[in-house]
Amino acid sequence: MRQRELPRTFRVKSFGCQMNVYDGERMAELLADKGIAPALEGEDAELVVLNTCHIREKAAEKVYSDIGRLVKAGGDHPPMIAVAGCVAQAEGEEIMARAPAVGMVVGPQAYHRLPEMIDRAVRGEGATDTDMPADAKFAALPARRRVAPSAFLTVQEGCDKFCTYCVVPYTRGAEISRPAADLLAEAERLVTAGAREITLLGQNVNAWSGEDPKGRPIGLDGLIRAIAKLPDLKRIRYTTSHPADVTDGLIAAHGEIAKLMPYLHLPVQSGSDRVLKAMNRSHSAESYLRTLERFREARPDIALSGDFIVGFPGESEAEFAQTLQLVEAVGYAHAFSFKYSARPGTPAAAMDGQVPAEVMDDRLQRLQAALGRHQLAFNRASVGKTCAVLIERKGKKPGQWLGKSPWLQSVHIEGEAAIGDLLEVELAAAGPNSLAGELRVRAAA
Ligand code: 5AD
Ligand code: SF4
C-alpha cells in the first residue's frame, strides 16, 4: 500500500440489519472526532467505510462490486477504503488479497480502533482487526451528539442459538449484554441529542439480562421500564426477539408501559415442525402461535412481524404449505421473507436436499403474495383510527411529512410540522406500504 494523507472527508455505507445502522452511526462519530468531515451529498469521499452484511450470499458479494465501483470512479485518486461489519469478520485478510484497494478490515467488535487503523493506513500499512468480543468497544466510543428523532441503541450483541443456517453466531460472536447503567446513560444522552423514540437492538434482544441499581437481576422488560422513566422519551421499541427467550415479564410490559409501542418482531422462519427442528429453532409452530396469543391478550392491538426462510434444505411442498398456513393463522402486519442461502461453515450448508433455485423463487413469490395481502389488510383496518405519528422526515412533495404510527406504519401527512414532532393524526387512507393521515391537533404526549 502506498502512503497517503489523512483523508478530509468520509462516508459510511451500512448494509443489512439495524445493528449495522447503529454501528455505522458510531463509526461516523469516531471519524468526526478525528477531524474527518462527512462528505456532502453527491461529493466523493476520501475515505469510504463499507459496513457490510454477511447474512446471505448476495449481501456478502455486494461488497466486492462496491469496491470495484469506488476504485473505478476514483480514477487516479481512489478513496481510502475500509471494510467493516460481518464480511470483515468472516473473511478477514482474505478481503485485502481479493481486493487490494482495501486498506483496512475491521470487525464489528473492533471498530472503536478505526481511528488508529486510519493512521496506519496513512503510513501505508494495511490493517486488519477482527478481535472479539465487544466489551472494550462501547466504552471507547465517543458520546452521542446529534441523532434523529428515532434512534437505535444496541443493548445486546451476538447469538448463542446456532440456528443451522445462520452465520451470526460466528460473525457477531457469543451473546453479551451491555450493563443497564451504561444503557441508561446512553439513552439519556440520546434523548438530550434529540431522540424521541429509542429502538433497543440486539440479535437476540430479549435475551438481554442485567442488574438494577440495587444489584437485583432484571430482564429486557426491567430495562424498558427503567428507560421509560426518561420524561422526554416518548416511545420505546425493541428488535429482534427469539421465541425461546420471551418472558412473562416482557409480555406483561406490553400491557403496562404506555411508551412501549404495540409492535413485536418475532421471527418464526417456518411453519413446519420438521423444518424448525432441522433449523435448530427450539420452538414449534404451535408454541410460537401460543406465544403470539399471549402478546395479543396483553396488548390486543399489537402489530406482529416476523422473518421467514423458504427453501431450507429438504423443505417439501407440504412443509412449505404449513408456512403459508401459519401466515394465515397469524395475520402479520409486516414481515421479511428470504430464500435460503447456504452460508459457508454453517451446518445447513452441508445438509442433503438443497432446494433448486426455481422452486425457492416460486415459494418466495407465493409467500410474499400472502404476506403482502395481510399487510394491506392490516393497513386498511387502521383507517379511521386516530393515533400519534412521530415525524421523521420531509416527504417528496412540498408541505408533506413522513412519520411512523405506533404500529410502525409509514404515514404521510400534509400541513405544519417539524422533524421530531409527535402529532395526532387520523389515518385516512391505506396502501400496501404506507398510509395517508390527516393532521388533527398537536399531541402533548
Ligand atoms: N439464508 C436466508 N435467510 C437467512 N436469514 C438468516 N440466515 C439466512 C440464510 N442463510 C434470515 C432469517 C433471520 C433474518 C435476519 O435473516 O430469517 O431471521
Ligand atoms: Fe441467527 Fe438464529 Fe441467532 Fe437469529 S437466533 S441470529 S437466526 S442463529
Tab-separated table of C-alpha atoms and ligand atoms in Angstrom:
chain	number	residue	atom	x	y	z
A	1	MET	CA	0.000	0.000	0.000
A	2	ARG	CA	1.181	3.499	-0.779
A	3	GLN	CA	1.486	6.296	1.782
A	4	ARG	CA	-1.135	8.992	1.643
A	5	GLU	CA	-2.523	11.941	3.528
A	6	LEU	CA	-5.142	11.793	6.235
A	7	PRO	CA	-8.486	11.808	4.430
A	8	ARG	CA	-10.502	15.005	4.857
A	9	THR	CA	-13.943	13.566	4.174
A	10	PHE	CA	-15.663	10.251	4.837
A	11	ARG	CA	-18.778	8.305	4.001
A	12	VAL	CA	-20.063	5.272	5.895
A	13	LYS	CA	-22.294	2.955	3.867
A	14	SER	CA	-24.171	0.478	6.019
A	15	PHE	CA	-25.818	-2.647	4.641
A	16	GLY	CA	-28.016	-5.235	6.310
A	17	CYS	CA	-29.577	-5.050	9.730
A	18	GLN	CA	-30.372	-2.178	12.071
A	19	MET	CA	-27.391	-3.031	14.240
A	20	ASN	CA	-25.189	-2.165	11.282
A	21	VAL	CA	-27.007	1.172	11.047
A	22	TYR	CA	-26.203	1.770	14.722
A	23	ASP	CA	-22.555	0.704	14.256
A	24	GLY	CA	-22.346	2.932	11.168
A	25	GLU	CA	-23.517	5.939	13.201
A	26	ARG	CA	-20.970	5.201	15.901
A	27	MET	CA	-18.170	4.905	13.321
A	28	ALA	CA	-19.250	8.247	11.841
A	29	GLU	CA	-18.950	9.798	15.321
A	30	LEU	CA	-15.440	8.356	15.731
A	31	LEU	CA	-14.351	9.734	12.353
A	32	ALA	CA	-15.829	13.162	13.075
A	33	ASP	CA	-13.901	13.164	16.380
A	34	LYS	CA	-10.749	12.512	14.378
A	35	GLY	CA	-11.418	15.689	12.422
A	36	ILE	CA	-12.649	13.998	9.254
A	37	ALA	CA	-15.837	15.596	7.941
A	38	PRO	CA	-18.822	13.738	6.499
A	39	ALA	CA	-18.826	14.074	2.690
A	40	LEU	CA	-21.610	16.225	1.332
A	41	GLU	CA	-24.450	14.685	-0.654
A	42	GLY	CA	-23.129	13.832	-4.131
A	43	GLU	CA	-19.491	14.549	-3.175
A	44	ASP	CA	-16.857	11.778	-3.481
A	45	ALA	CA	-15.483	10.959	-0.035
A	46	GLU	CA	-11.750	10.484	0.564
A	47	LEU	CA	-12.457	7.667	3.000
A	48	VAL	CA	-15.257	5.171	2.419
A	49	VAL	CA	-16.278	2.688	5.106
A	50	LEU	CA	-18.301	-0.222	3.741
A	51	ASN	CA	-20.159	-1.589	6.746
A	52	THR	CA	-21.082	-4.978	5.369
A	53	CYS	CA	-23.574	-7.793	5.900
A	54	HIS	CA	-22.764	-11.500	5.603
A	55	ILE	CA	-26.174	-12.989	6.306
A	56	ARG	CA	-26.921	-14.096	2.736
A	57	GLU	CA	-24.585	-14.660	-0.187
A	58	LYS	CA	-26.000	-11.775	-2.218
A	59	ALA	CA	-25.357	-9.307	0.602
A	60	ALA	CA	-21.818	-10.608	1.101
A	61	GLU	CA	-20.887	-10.399	-2.583
A	62	LYS	CA	-22.123	-6.826	-2.841
A	63	VAL	CA	-19.038	-5.530	-1.060
A	64	TYR	CA	-16.747	-6.618	-3.894
A	65	SER	CA	-18.828	-4.936	-6.591
A	66	ASP	CA	-18.940	-1.793	-4.448
A	67	ILE	CA	-15.155	-1.779	-4.055
A	68	GLY	CA	-14.748	-2.171	-7.840
A	69	ARG	CA	-17.095	0.759	-8.428
A	70	LEU	CA	-15.285	3.002	-5.929
A	71	VAL	CA	-11.877	2.270	-7.474
A	72	LYS	CA	-13.165	2.915	-10.986
A	73	ALA	CA	-14.945	6.150	-10.057
A	74	GLY	CA	-11.864	7.398	-8.152
A	75	GLY	CA	-9.565	7.160	-11.228
A	76	ASP	CA	-6.114	8.446	-10.199
A	77	HIS	CA	-7.349	9.362	-6.722
A	78	PRO	CA	-9.264	6.365	-5.412
A	79	PRO	CA	-10.625	6.761	-1.869
A	80	MET	CA	-9.145	5.033	1.126
A	81	ILE	CA	-11.433	2.020	1.655
A	82	ALA	CA	-12.245	0.305	4.944
A	83	VAL	CA	-14.345	-2.850	5.052
A	84	ALA	CA	-16.223	-3.147	8.333
A	85	GLY	CA	-19.083	-5.301	9.571
A	86	CYS	CA	-19.751	-9.008	9.265
A	87	VAL	CA	-17.982	-9.679	5.928
A	88	ALA	CA	-14.869	-8.177	7.527
A	89	GLN	CA	-15.266	-10.560	10.472
A	90	ALA	CA	-15.906	-13.615	8.331
A	91	GLU	CA	-13.296	-13.066	5.640
A	92	GLY	CA	-10.614	-11.017	7.425
A	93	GLU	CA	-7.389	-10.574	5.498
A	94	GLU	CA	-8.711	-12.519	2.505
A	95	ILE	CA	-10.535	-9.318	1.596
A	96	MET	CA	-7.261	-7.458	1.029
A	97	ALA	CA	-5.955	-10.349	-1.043
A	98	ARG	CA	-9.066	-10.302	-3.208
A	99	ALA	CA	-9.427	-6.513	-3.279
A	100	PRO	CA	-6.018	-4.799	-2.876
A	101	ALA	CA	-7.681	-1.357	-2.860
A	102	VAL	CA	-8.916	-2.118	0.659
A	103	GLY	CA	-6.607	-0.617	3.286
A	104	MET	CA	-8.462	-1.593	6.450
A	105	VAL	CA	-10.558	-4.549	7.537
A	106	VAL	CA	-12.337	-4.098	10.853
A	107	GLY	CA	-14.773	-6.482	12.510
A	108	PRO	CA	-17.976	-5.446	14.319
A	109	GLN	CA	-16.373	-5.791	17.746
A	110	ALA	CA	-13.221	-3.835	16.919
A	111	TYR	CA	-14.388	-0.702	15.140
A	112	HIS	CA	-13.534	1.538	18.085
A	113	ARG	CA	-9.952	1.119	16.865
A	114	LEU	CA	-10.761	2.516	13.413
A	115	PRO	CA	-9.024	5.888	14.088
A	116	GLU	CA	-5.667	4.163	14.814
A	117	MET	CA	-6.131	1.957	11.780
A	118	ILE	CA	-6.550	5.052	9.618
A	119	ASP	CA	-3.222	6.393	10.920
A	120	ARG	CA	-1.585	3.122	9.938
A	121	ALA	CA	-3.225	3.169	6.531
A	122	VAL	CA	-1.916	6.725	6.033
A	123	ARG	CA	1.588	5.372	6.697
A	124	GLY	CA	0.980	2.771	4.009
A	125	GLU	CA	0.356	-0.157	6.355
A	126	GLY	CA	-2.708	-2.284	5.740
A	127	ALA	CA	-4.541	-3.040	8.982
A	128	THR	CA	-6.849	-5.884	9.954
A	129	ASP	CA	-8.616	-6.092	13.301
A	130	THR	CA	-11.230	-8.765	13.855
A	131	ASP	CA	-10.808	-9.215	17.591
A	132	MET	CA	-13.756	-10.365	19.664
A	133	PRO	CA	-15.590	-9.863	21.995
A	134	ALA	CA	-17.092	-6.434	22.302
A	135	ASP	CA	-16.525	-5.499	25.918
A	136	ALA	CA	-13.983	-2.750	25.178
A	137	LYS	CA	-15.820	-1.296	22.220
A	138	PHE	CA	-18.682	0.632	23.779
A	139	ALA	CA	-16.513	2.224	26.472
A	140	ALA	CA	-14.134	3.532	23.788
A	141	LEU	CA	-16.820	5.231	21.690
A	142	PRO	CA	-17.459	8.984	21.888
A	143	ALA	CA	-20.649	10.402	23.425
A	144	ARG	CA	-23.784	10.689	21.284
A	145	ARG	CA	-24.279	14.224	19.997
A	146	ARG	CA	-26.972	14.725	17.413
A	147	VAL	CA	-29.379	11.985	16.487
A	148	ALA	CA	-32.619	11.554	14.548
A	149	PRO	CA	-35.943	11.516	16.450
A	150	SER	CA	-35.944	7.744	16.136
A	151	ALA	CA	-32.613	6.396	17.387
A	152	PHE	CA	-31.102	2.956	17.826
A	153	LEU	CA	-29.415	1.711	20.968
A	154	THR	CA	-27.521	-1.595	20.933
A	155	VAL	CA	-28.204	-3.337	24.240
A	156	GLN	CA	-27.170	-6.866	23.399
A	157	GLU	CA	-24.912	-8.353	20.763
A	158	GLY	CA	-24.133	-11.791	19.478
A	159	CYS	CA	-26.055	-15.008	19.496
A	160	ASP	CA	-25.720	-18.416	21.171
A	161	LYS	CA	-28.648	-20.009	19.394
A	162	PHE	CA	-26.792	-21.516	16.429
A	163	CYS	CA	-29.692	-21.874	14.045
A	164	THR	CA	-28.201	-24.208	11.463
A	165	TYR	CA	-28.473	-21.752	8.535
A	166	CYS	CA	-27.107	-18.672	10.257
A	167	VAL	CA	-23.661	-17.019	10.314
A	168	VAL	CA	-24.440	-14.567	13.115
A	169	PRO	CA	-23.022	-16.673	15.989
A	170	TYR	CA	-19.739	-16.766	14.047
A	171	THR	CA	-19.606	-13.136	12.868
A	172	ARG	CA	-21.057	-11.369	15.915
A	173	GLY	CA	-19.814	-13.858	18.492
A	174	ALA	CA	-21.360	-15.063	21.748
A	175	GLU	CA	-24.280	-13.280	23.415
A	176	ILE	CA	-23.243	-10.345	25.544
A	177	SER	CA	-25.479	-7.840	27.348
A	178	ARG	CA	-24.323	-4.289	27.942
A	179	PRO	CA	-24.712	-3.169	31.589
A	180	ALA	CA	-28.005	-1.460	32.474
A	181	ALA	CA	-26.282	1.626	33.906
A	182	ASP	CA	-24.354	2.207	30.647
A	183	LEU	CA	-27.531	1.787	28.634
A	184	LEU	CA	-29.492	4.221	30.776
A	185	ALA	CA	-26.700	6.760	30.439
A	186	GLU	CA	-26.596	6.312	26.650
A	187	ALA	CA	-30.397	6.500	26.419
A	188	GLU	CA	-30.321	9.754	28.381
A	189	ARG	CA	-27.691	11.187	26.028
A	190	LEU	CA	-29.716	10.079	23.012
A	191	VAL	CA	-32.752	11.934	24.353
A	192	THR	CA	-30.667	15.048	25.029
A	193	ALA	CA	-29.337	14.729	21.459
A	194	GLY	CA	-32.861	14.772	20.023
A	195	ALA	CA	-34.258	11.234	20.215
A	196	ARG	CA	-37.990	10.915	20.941
A	197	GLU	CA	-38.060	7.199	20.196
A	198	ILE	CA	-35.420	4.590	21.034
A	199	THR	CA	-35.286	1.141	19.494
A	200	LEU	CA	-33.323	-1.272	21.656
A	201	LEU	CA	-31.274	-3.516	19.408
A	202	GLY	CA	-29.856	-6.984	19.778
A	203	GLN	CA	-29.514	-10.101	17.670
A	204	ASN	CA	-31.484	-11.702	20.496
A	205	VAL	CA	-32.616	-8.578	22.245
A	206	ASN	CA	-34.978	-10.373	24.606
A	207	ALA	CA	-32.064	-12.461	25.909
A	208	TRP	CA	-30.703	-9.237	27.413
A	209	SER	CA	-30.010	-9.564	31.141
A	210	GLY	CA	-28.586	-7.168	33.670
A	211	GLU	CA	-28.978	-5.722	37.139
A	212	ASP	CA	-30.974	-2.869	38.608
A	213	PRO	CA	-29.169	-0.237	40.744
A	214	LYS	CA	-29.668	-2.469	43.817
A	215	GLY	CA	-27.937	-5.378	42.099
A	216	ARG	CA	-31.098	-7.397	41.504
A	217	PRO	CA	-31.286	-9.294	38.193
A	218	ILE	CA	-33.538	-7.758	35.531
A	219	GLY	CA	-34.506	-8.769	32.020
A	220	LEU	CA	-35.391	-6.709	28.967
A	221	ASP	CA	-38.743	-5.705	30.487
A	222	GLY	CA	-36.910	-4.255	33.502
A	223	LEU	CA	-34.622	-2.285	31.208
A	224	ILE	CA	-37.627	-0.995	29.245
A	225	ARG	CA	-39.309	0.083	32.487
A	226	ALA	CA	-36.175	1.981	33.561
A	227	ILE	CA	-35.725	3.717	30.193
A	228	ALA	CA	-39.441	4.585	30.061
A	229	LYS	CA	-38.863	6.873	33.065
A	230	LEU	CA	-36.927	9.375	30.903
A	231	PRO	CA	-39.541	12.149	30.637
A	232	ASP	CA	-38.655	13.404	27.152
A	233	LEU	CA	-38.529	9.937	25.648
A	234	LYS	CA	-41.918	9.165	24.135
A	235	ARG	CA	-41.574	5.758	22.508
A	236	ILE	CA	-39.656	2.538	23.049
A	237	ARG	CA	-39.298	-0.392	20.628
A	238	TYR	CA	-37.029	-3.436	20.602
A	239	THR	CA	-35.830	-5.841	17.968
A	240	THR	CA	-35.063	-8.725	17.187
A	241	SER	CA	-36.554	-11.230	19.586
A	242	HIS	CA	-36.283	-15.007	19.775
A	243	PRO	CA	-39.367	-17.057	20.733
A	244	ALA	CA	-37.324	-19.118	23.235
A	245	ASP	CA	-36.422	-16.012	25.283
A	246	VAL	CA	-39.900	-14.495	25.600
A	247	THR	CA	-40.667	-13.998	29.296
A	248	ASP	CA	-43.923	-13.394	31.176
A	249	GLY	CA	-42.494	-10.023	32.207
A	250	LEU	CA	-41.927	-8.929	28.618
A	251	ILE	CA	-45.446	-9.898	27.622
A	252	ALA	CA	-46.885	-8.084	30.652
A	253	ALA	CA	-44.811	-4.992	29.829
A	254	HIS	CA	-46.780	-4.587	26.602
A	255	GLY	CA	-49.961	-4.204	28.633
A	256	GLU	CA	-48.466	-1.921	31.252
A	257	ILE	CA	-45.964	0.504	29.720
A	258	ALA	CA	-47.655	3.112	27.550
A	259	LYS	CA	-44.349	4.156	25.932
A	260	LEU	CA	-43.687	0.604	24.743
A	261	MET	CA	-45.095	0.593	21.220
A	262	PRO	CA	-47.621	-2.071	20.176
A	263	TYR	CA	-45.282	-3.869	17.808
A	264	LEU	CA	-43.463	-7.188	18.020
A	265	HIS	CA	-40.938	-8.628	15.591
A	266	LEU	CA	-40.744	-12.328	16.408
A	267	PRO	CA	-39.124	-14.400	13.649
A	268	VAL	CA	-40.585	-17.870	13.092
A	269	GLN	CA	-38.703	-18.899	9.887
A	270	SER	CA	-41.023	-21.815	9.001
A	271	GLY	CA	-44.426	-23.265	9.820
A	272	SER	CA	-43.192	-26.862	9.662
A	273	ASP	CA	-42.050	-28.549	12.876
A	274	ARG	CA	-39.700	-30.851	10.986
A	275	VAL	CA	-38.011	-27.889	9.281
A	276	LEU	CA	-37.904	-25.919	12.550
A	277	LYS	CA	-36.149	-28.847	14.202
A	278	ALA	CA	-33.640	-29.118	11.350
A	279	MET	CA	-33.074	-25.371	11.745
A	280	ASN	CA	-32.401	-25.888	15.481
A	281	ARG	CA	-35.068	-23.306	16.307
A	282	SER	CA	-36.160	-24.711	19.710
A	283	HIS	CA	-39.831	-23.812	19.131
A	284	SER	CA	-42.689	-25.428	17.247
A	285	ALA	CA	-45.310	-23.743	15.084
A	286	GLU	CA	-47.823	-24.377	17.853
A	287	SER	CA	-45.683	-22.960	20.688
A	288	TYR	CA	-44.929	-19.892	18.548
A	289	LEU	CA	-48.637	-19.292	17.924
A	290	ARG	CA	-49.364	-19.654	21.644
A	291	THR	CA	-46.690	-17.051	22.431
A	292	LEU	CA	-48.245	-14.596	19.971
A	293	GLU	CA	-51.657	-15.223	21.504
A	294	ARG	CA	-50.297	-14.196	24.900
A	295	PHE	CA	-48.875	-10.952	23.482
A	296	ARG	CA	-52.275	-10.260	21.943
A	297	GLU	CA	-54.006	-10.847	25.262
A	298	ALA	CA	-51.680	-8.309	26.909
A	299	ARG	CA	-51.963	-5.772	24.084
A	300	PRO	CA	-54.865	-6.549	21.744
A	301	ASP	CA	-53.830	-4.056	19.038
A	302	ILE	CA	-50.230	-5.314	18.822
A	303	ALA	CA	-48.851	-5.416	15.273
A	304	LEU	CA	-46.991	-8.640	14.579
A	305	SER	CA	-43.983	-9.057	12.372
A	306	GLY	CA	-41.709	-11.983	11.556
A	307	ASP	CA	-38.937	-13.424	9.412
A	308	PHE	CA	-39.272	-16.389	7.066
A	309	ILE	CA	-36.872	-18.555	5.113
A	310	VAL	CA	-38.168	-20.545	2.150
A	311	GLY	CA	-36.289	-23.473	0.623
A	312	PHE	CA	-34.366	-24.608	3.689
A	313	PRO	CA	-32.634	-27.912	2.726
A	314	GLY	CA	-35.189	-30.690	2.460
A	315	GLU	CA	-38.245	-28.392	2.636
A	316	SER	CA	-41.075	-30.210	0.827
A	317	GLU	CA	-44.083	-28.587	-0.813
A	318	ALA	CA	-46.267	-29.844	2.042
A	319	GLU	CA	-43.900	-28.307	4.602
A	320	PHE	CA	-43.917	-25.014	2.736
A	321	ALA	CA	-47.734	-25.162	2.746
A	322	GLN	CA	-47.540	-25.272	6.565
A	323	THR	CA	-45.657	-21.967	6.460
A	324	LEU	CA	-48.484	-20.491	4.387
A	325	GLN	CA	-50.995	-21.850	6.909
A	326	LEU	CA	-49.126	-20.214	9.755
A	327	VAL	CA	-49.159	-16.900	7.896
A	328	GLU	CA	-52.942	-17.176	7.561
A	329	ALA	CA	-53.293	-18.028	11.254
A	330	VAL	CA	-51.211	-15.039	12.434
A	331	GLY	CA	-52.229	-12.225	10.109
A	332	TYR	CA	-48.895	-10.378	10.159
A	333	ALA	CA	-48.838	-6.594	9.903
A	334	HIS	CA	-45.414	-6.789	8.285
A	335	ALA	CA	-42.764	-9.440	7.616
A	336	PHE	CA	-39.423	-10.180	5.997
A	337	SER	CA	-39.000	-13.250	3.832
A	338	PHE	CA	-35.903	-14.692	2.221
A	339	LYS	CA	-34.748	-17.516	0.022
A	340	TYR	CA	-32.454	-19.839	1.914
A	341	SER	CA	-28.819	-19.002	1.180
A	342	ALA	CA	-26.175	-21.619	2.002
A	343	ARG	CA	-23.511	-19.949	4.121
A	344	PRO	CA	-20.018	-21.429	4.305
A	345	GLY	CA	-19.306	-23.159	7.612
A	346	THR	CA	-22.924	-23.465	8.764
A	347	PRO	CA	-24.378	-26.961	9.352
A	348	ALA	CA	-27.257	-26.447	6.896
A	349	ALA	CA	-24.860	-25.762	4.020
A	350	ALA	CA	-23.764	-29.412	4.232
A	351	MET	CA	-27.296	-30.853	4.507
A	352	ASP	CA	-28.867	-33.066	1.854
A	353	GLY	CA	-31.824	-31.890	-0.170
A	354	GLN	CA	-30.703	-28.381	-1.208
A	355	VAL	CA	-33.777	-26.901	-2.900
A	356	PRO	CA	-33.454	-25.802	-6.566
A	357	ALA	CA	-33.435	-22.038	-7.189
A	358	GLU	CA	-36.632	-22.060	-9.277
A	359	VAL	CA	-38.546	-23.864	-6.513
A	360	MET	CA	-37.312	-21.266	-3.999
A	361	ASP	CA	-38.325	-18.438	-6.360
A	362	ASP	CA	-41.810	-19.850	-6.704
A	363	ARG	CA	-42.234	-20.354	-2.941
A	364	LEU	CA	-40.921	-16.907	-2.118
A	365	GLN	CA	-43.363	-15.352	-4.566
A	366	ARG	CA	-46.316	-17.209	-3.079
A	367	LEU	CA	-45.246	-16.388	0.475
A	368	GLN	CA	-44.725	-12.722	-0.331
A	369	ALA	CA	-48.121	-12.535	-2.021
A	370	ALA	CA	-49.743	-13.868	1.155
A	371	LEU	CA	-47.713	-11.568	3.435
A	372	GLY	CA	-48.492	-8.580	1.191
A	373	ARG	CA	-52.209	-9.365	1.385
A	374	HIS	CA	-52.073	-9.404	5.178
A	375	GLN	CA	-50.032	-6.200	5.328
A	376	LEU	CA	-52.582	-4.393	3.161
A	377	ALA	CA	-55.435	-5.783	5.272
A	378	PHE	CA	-53.707	-4.580	8.448
A	379	ASN	CA	-53.152	-1.117	6.975
A	380	ARG	CA	-56.752	-0.906	5.776
A	381	ALA	CA	-58.039	-1.925	9.186
A	382	SER	CA	-56.138	1.057	10.645
A	383	VAL	CA	-58.093	3.578	8.569
A	384	GLY	CA	-60.325	5.683	10.808
A	385	LYS	CA	-58.063	5.344	13.847
A	386	THR	CA	-56.561	8.452	15.389
A	387	CYS	CA	-53.046	7.957	16.678
A	388	ALA	CA	-49.773	9.753	17.401
A	389	VAL	CA	-47.356	9.972	14.472
A	390	LEU	CA	-43.678	10.706	15.074
A	391	ILE	CA	-42.419	12.904	12.230
A	392	GLU	CA	-39.094	11.578	10.928
A	393	ARG	CA	-38.502	13.435	7.664
A	394	LYS	CA	-39.883	15.631	4.915
A	395	GLY	CA	-41.950	13.925	2.221
A	396	LYS	CA	-41.310	14.189	-1.516
A	397	LYS	CA	-43.968	16.841	-2.140
A	398	PRO	CA	-43.752	20.348	-0.646
A	399	GLY	CA	-45.576	20.574	2.672
A	400	GLN	CA	-45.577	16.799	3.041
A	401	TRP	CA	-44.109	14.979	6.041
A	402	LEU	CA	-43.367	11.359	6.728
A	403	GLY	CA	-43.665	9.730	10.116
A	404	LYS	CA	-44.432	6.477	11.906
A	405	SER	CA	-47.574	5.271	13.596
A	406	PRO	CA	-47.348	3.303	16.859
A	407	TRP	CA	-47.649	0.148	14.700
A	408	LEU	CA	-44.537	1.164	12.701
A	409	GLN	CA	-46.516	2.041	9.587
A	410	SER	CA	-45.208	4.888	7.417
A	411	VAL	CA	-47.710	7.742	7.450
A	412	HIS	CA	-47.724	10.753	5.096
A	413	ILE	CA	-49.296	13.954	6.302
A	414	GLU	CA	-49.632	17.439	4.883
A	415	GLY	CA	-49.541	20.621	6.956
A	416	GLU	CA	-47.468	22.383	9.502
A	417	ALA	CA	-44.986	20.083	11.204
A	418	ALA	CA	-41.324	19.643	12.051
A	419	ILE	CA	-38.999	16.697	12.363
A	420	GLY	CA	-39.356	15.222	15.843
A	421	ASP	CA	-42.969	16.342	16.335
A	422	LEU	CA	-45.437	13.838	17.728
A	423	LEU	CA	-48.701	14.762	16.083
A	424	GLU	CA	-52.210	13.500	16.473
A	425	VAL	CA	-53.267	12.150	13.116
A	426	GLU	CA	-56.348	10.455	11.753
A	427	LEU	CA	-55.391	7.626	9.426
A	428	ALA	CA	-57.426	8.353	6.305
A	429	ALA	CA	-56.305	6.030	3.502
A	430	ALA	CA	-54.149	2.922	3.235
A	431	GLY	CA	-51.869	1.419	0.618
A	432	PRO	CA	-49.708	-1.693	0.869
A	433	ASN	CA	-46.651	0.162	2.195
A	434	SER	CA	-47.926	3.388	3.727
A	435	LEU	CA	-50.930	5.359	4.895
A	436	ALA	CA	-52.135	8.887	4.384
A	437	GLY	CA	-53.104	10.750	7.517
A	438	GLU	CA	-54.947	13.945	8.339
A	439	LEU	CA	-53.442	16.214	10.926
A	440	ARG	CA	-55.702	16.747	13.936
A	441	VAL	CA	-54.057	18.559	16.826
A	442	ARG	CA	-50.537	18.782	18.134
A	443	ALA	CA	-50.258	15.938	20.606
A	444	ALA	CA	-48.895	16.731	24.032
A	445	ALA	CA	-47.529	13.246	24.532
B	1	5AD	N1	-30.456	-17.683	4.301
B	1	5AD	C1	-31.597	-16.956	4.208
B	1	5AD	N2	-32.052	-16.176	5.194
B	1	5AD	C2	-31.331	-16.137	6.347
B	1	5AD	N3	-31.534	-15.472	7.491
B	1	5AD	C3	-30.523	-15.753	8.322
B	1	5AD	N4	-29.653	-16.590	7.731
B	1	5AD	C4	-30.146	-16.854	6.498
B	1	5AD	C5	-29.706	-17.669	5.420
B	1	5AD	N5	-28.601	-18.384	5.488
B	1	5AD	C6	-32.716	-14.629	7.743
B	1	5AD	C7	-33.536	-15.150	8.930
B	1	5AD	C8	-33.217	-14.161	10.012
B	1	5AD	C9	-33.002	-12.898	9.210
B	1	5AD	C10	-32.243	-11.835	9.914
B	1	5AD	O1	-32.286	-13.328	8.069
B	1	5AD	O2	-34.907	-15.073	8.569
B	1	5AD	O3	-34.254	-14.035	10.958
B	2	SF4	FE1	-29.100	-16.342	13.569
B	2	SF4	FE2	-30.807	-17.953	14.853
B	2	SF4	FE3	-29.155	-16.355	16.235
B	2	SF4	FE4	-31.204	-15.280	14.862
B	2	SF4	S1	-31.375	-16.722	16.607
B	2	SF4	S2	-29.073	-14.520	14.893
B	2	SF4	S3	-31.300	-16.633	13.084
B	2	SF4	S4	-28.551	-18.064	14.928
